[in-house]
mmCIF file of C-alpha atoms in Angstrom:
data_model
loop_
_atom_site.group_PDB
_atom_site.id
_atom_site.type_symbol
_atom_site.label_atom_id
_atom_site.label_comp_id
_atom_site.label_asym_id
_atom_site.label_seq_id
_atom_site.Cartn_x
_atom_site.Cartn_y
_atom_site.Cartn_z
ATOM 1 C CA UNK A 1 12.565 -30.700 -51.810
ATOM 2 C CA UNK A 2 12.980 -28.241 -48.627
ATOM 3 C CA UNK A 3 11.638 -28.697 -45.244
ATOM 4 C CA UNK A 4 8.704 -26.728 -44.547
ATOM 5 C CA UNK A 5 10.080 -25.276 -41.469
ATOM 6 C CA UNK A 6 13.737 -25.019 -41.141
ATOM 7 C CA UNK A 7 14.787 -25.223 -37.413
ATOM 8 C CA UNK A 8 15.544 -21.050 -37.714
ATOM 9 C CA UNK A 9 12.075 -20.686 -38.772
ATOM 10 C CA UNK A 10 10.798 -22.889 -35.903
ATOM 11 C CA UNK A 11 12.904 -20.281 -33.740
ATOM 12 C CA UNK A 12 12.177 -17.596 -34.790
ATOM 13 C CA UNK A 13 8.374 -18.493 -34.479
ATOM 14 C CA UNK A 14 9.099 -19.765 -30.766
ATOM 15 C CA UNK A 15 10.522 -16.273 -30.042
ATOM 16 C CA UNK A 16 7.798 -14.798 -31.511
ATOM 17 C CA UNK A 17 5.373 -16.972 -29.616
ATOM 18 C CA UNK A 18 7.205 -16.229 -26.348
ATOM 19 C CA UNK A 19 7.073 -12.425 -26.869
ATOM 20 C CA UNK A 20 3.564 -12.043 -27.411
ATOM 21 C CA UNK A 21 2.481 -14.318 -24.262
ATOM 22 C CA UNK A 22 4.848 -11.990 -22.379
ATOM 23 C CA UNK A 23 3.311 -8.626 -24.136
ATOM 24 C CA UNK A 24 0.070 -10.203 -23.012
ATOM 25 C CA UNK A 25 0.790 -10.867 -19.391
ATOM 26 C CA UNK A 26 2.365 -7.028 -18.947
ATOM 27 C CA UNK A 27 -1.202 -5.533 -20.769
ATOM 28 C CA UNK A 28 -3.030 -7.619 -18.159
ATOM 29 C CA UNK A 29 -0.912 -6.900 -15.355
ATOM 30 C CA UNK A 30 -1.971 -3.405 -16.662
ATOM 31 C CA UNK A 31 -5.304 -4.113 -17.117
ATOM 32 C CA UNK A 32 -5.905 -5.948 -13.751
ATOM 33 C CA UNK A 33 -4.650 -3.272 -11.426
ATOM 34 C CA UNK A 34 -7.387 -0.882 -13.390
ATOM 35 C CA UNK A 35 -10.341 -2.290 -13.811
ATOM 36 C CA UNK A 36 -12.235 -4.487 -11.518
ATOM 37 C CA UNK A 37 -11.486 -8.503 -12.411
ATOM 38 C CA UNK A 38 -15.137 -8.790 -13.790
ATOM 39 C CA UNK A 39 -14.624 -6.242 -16.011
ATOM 40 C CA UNK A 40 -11.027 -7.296 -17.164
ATOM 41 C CA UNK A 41 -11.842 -9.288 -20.885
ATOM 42 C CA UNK A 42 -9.190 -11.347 -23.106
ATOM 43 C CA UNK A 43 -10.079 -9.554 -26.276
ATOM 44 C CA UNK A 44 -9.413 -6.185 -24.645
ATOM 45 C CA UNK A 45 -5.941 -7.488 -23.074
ATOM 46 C CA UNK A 46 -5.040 -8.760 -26.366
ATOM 47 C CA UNK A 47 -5.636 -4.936 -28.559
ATOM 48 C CA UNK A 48 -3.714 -3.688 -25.513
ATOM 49 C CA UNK A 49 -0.956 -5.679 -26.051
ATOM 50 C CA UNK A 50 -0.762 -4.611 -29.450
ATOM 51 C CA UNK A 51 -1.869 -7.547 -30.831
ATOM 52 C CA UNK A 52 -5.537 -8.898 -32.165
ATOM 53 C CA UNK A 53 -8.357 -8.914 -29.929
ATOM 54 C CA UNK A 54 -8.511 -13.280 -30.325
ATOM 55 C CA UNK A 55 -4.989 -13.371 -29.736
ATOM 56 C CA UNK A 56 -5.156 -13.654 -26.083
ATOM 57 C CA UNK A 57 -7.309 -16.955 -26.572
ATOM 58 C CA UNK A 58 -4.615 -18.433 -28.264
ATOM 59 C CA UNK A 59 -2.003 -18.485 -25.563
ATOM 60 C CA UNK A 60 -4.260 -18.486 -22.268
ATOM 61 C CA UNK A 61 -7.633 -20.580 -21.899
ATOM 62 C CA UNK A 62 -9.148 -18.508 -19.786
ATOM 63 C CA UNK A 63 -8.629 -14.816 -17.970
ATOM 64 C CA UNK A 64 -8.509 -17.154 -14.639
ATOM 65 C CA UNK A 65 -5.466 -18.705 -16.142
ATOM 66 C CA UNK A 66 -4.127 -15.112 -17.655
ATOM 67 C CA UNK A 67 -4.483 -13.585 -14.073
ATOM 68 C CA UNK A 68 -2.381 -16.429 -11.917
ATOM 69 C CA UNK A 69 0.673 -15.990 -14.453
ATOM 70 C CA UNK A 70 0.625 -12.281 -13.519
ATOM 71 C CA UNK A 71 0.169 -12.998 -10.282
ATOM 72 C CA UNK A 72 2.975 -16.081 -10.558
ATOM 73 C CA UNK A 73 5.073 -13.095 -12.107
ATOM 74 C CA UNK A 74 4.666 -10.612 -9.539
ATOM 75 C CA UNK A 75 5.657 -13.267 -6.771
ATOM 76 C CA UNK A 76 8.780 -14.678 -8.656
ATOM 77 C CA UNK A 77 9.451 -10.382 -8.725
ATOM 78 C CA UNK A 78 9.014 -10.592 -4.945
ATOM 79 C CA UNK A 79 10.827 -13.653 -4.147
ATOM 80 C CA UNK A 80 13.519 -12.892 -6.202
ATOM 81 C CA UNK A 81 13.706 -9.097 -4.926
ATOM 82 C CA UNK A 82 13.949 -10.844 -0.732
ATOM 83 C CA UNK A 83 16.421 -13.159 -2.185
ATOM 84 C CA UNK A 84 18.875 -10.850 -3.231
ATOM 85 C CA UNK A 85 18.347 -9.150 0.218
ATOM 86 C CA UNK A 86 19.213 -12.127 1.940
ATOM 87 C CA UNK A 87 22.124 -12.860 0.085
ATOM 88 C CA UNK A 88 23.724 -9.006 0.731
ATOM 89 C CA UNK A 89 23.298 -9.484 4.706
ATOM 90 C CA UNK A 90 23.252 -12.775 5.177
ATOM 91 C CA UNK A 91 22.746 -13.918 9.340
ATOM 92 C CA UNK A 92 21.133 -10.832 10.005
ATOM 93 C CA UNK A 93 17.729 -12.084 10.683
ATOM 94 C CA UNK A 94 18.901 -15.282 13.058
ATOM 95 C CA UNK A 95 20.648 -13.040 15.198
ATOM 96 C CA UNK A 96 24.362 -13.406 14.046
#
């Protein structure tokens, strides 16, 4: 008898998994900077990620938690974005 799930299967699904949360944080990224936050609902965030209205529920409990990982996203952009201009002219801003 076969496993259920092979270990590629479980990968695959993982991927899968991973690719819709991230289609999901870039439609409410989207959907965020449009609307007013009261207005902003999972079910509409999930059809505009491409995906079914419920499937928004699935990966984030709440649009509370769906708006700090866009927020979390934007500021790893940010940090990430001053990093890299730190590390090209590095002692410029202590005087050096």
């Amino acid at each position: 008898m076969s496993a259920l799930l092979t270990r590629e299967k479980r990968d695959r699904a993982r991927k899968a998994r991973g690719k819709q949360r991230q289609e999901l944080i870039t439609a409410a990224a989207h959907a965020f900077e449009k609307q007013p936050y009261a207005d902003v609902k999972l079910d509409a965030i999930g059809r505009g990620a491409g995906l079914s209205g419920g499937m928004a529920t699935v990966h984030f409990a709440s649009r509370d938690e769906l708006f700090i990982e866009v927020l979390r996203g934007e500021i790893d952009r940010w940090f990430n974005a001053l990093q890299e201009r730190l590390d090209v002219a590095p002692g410029e801003l202590d005087g050096a």
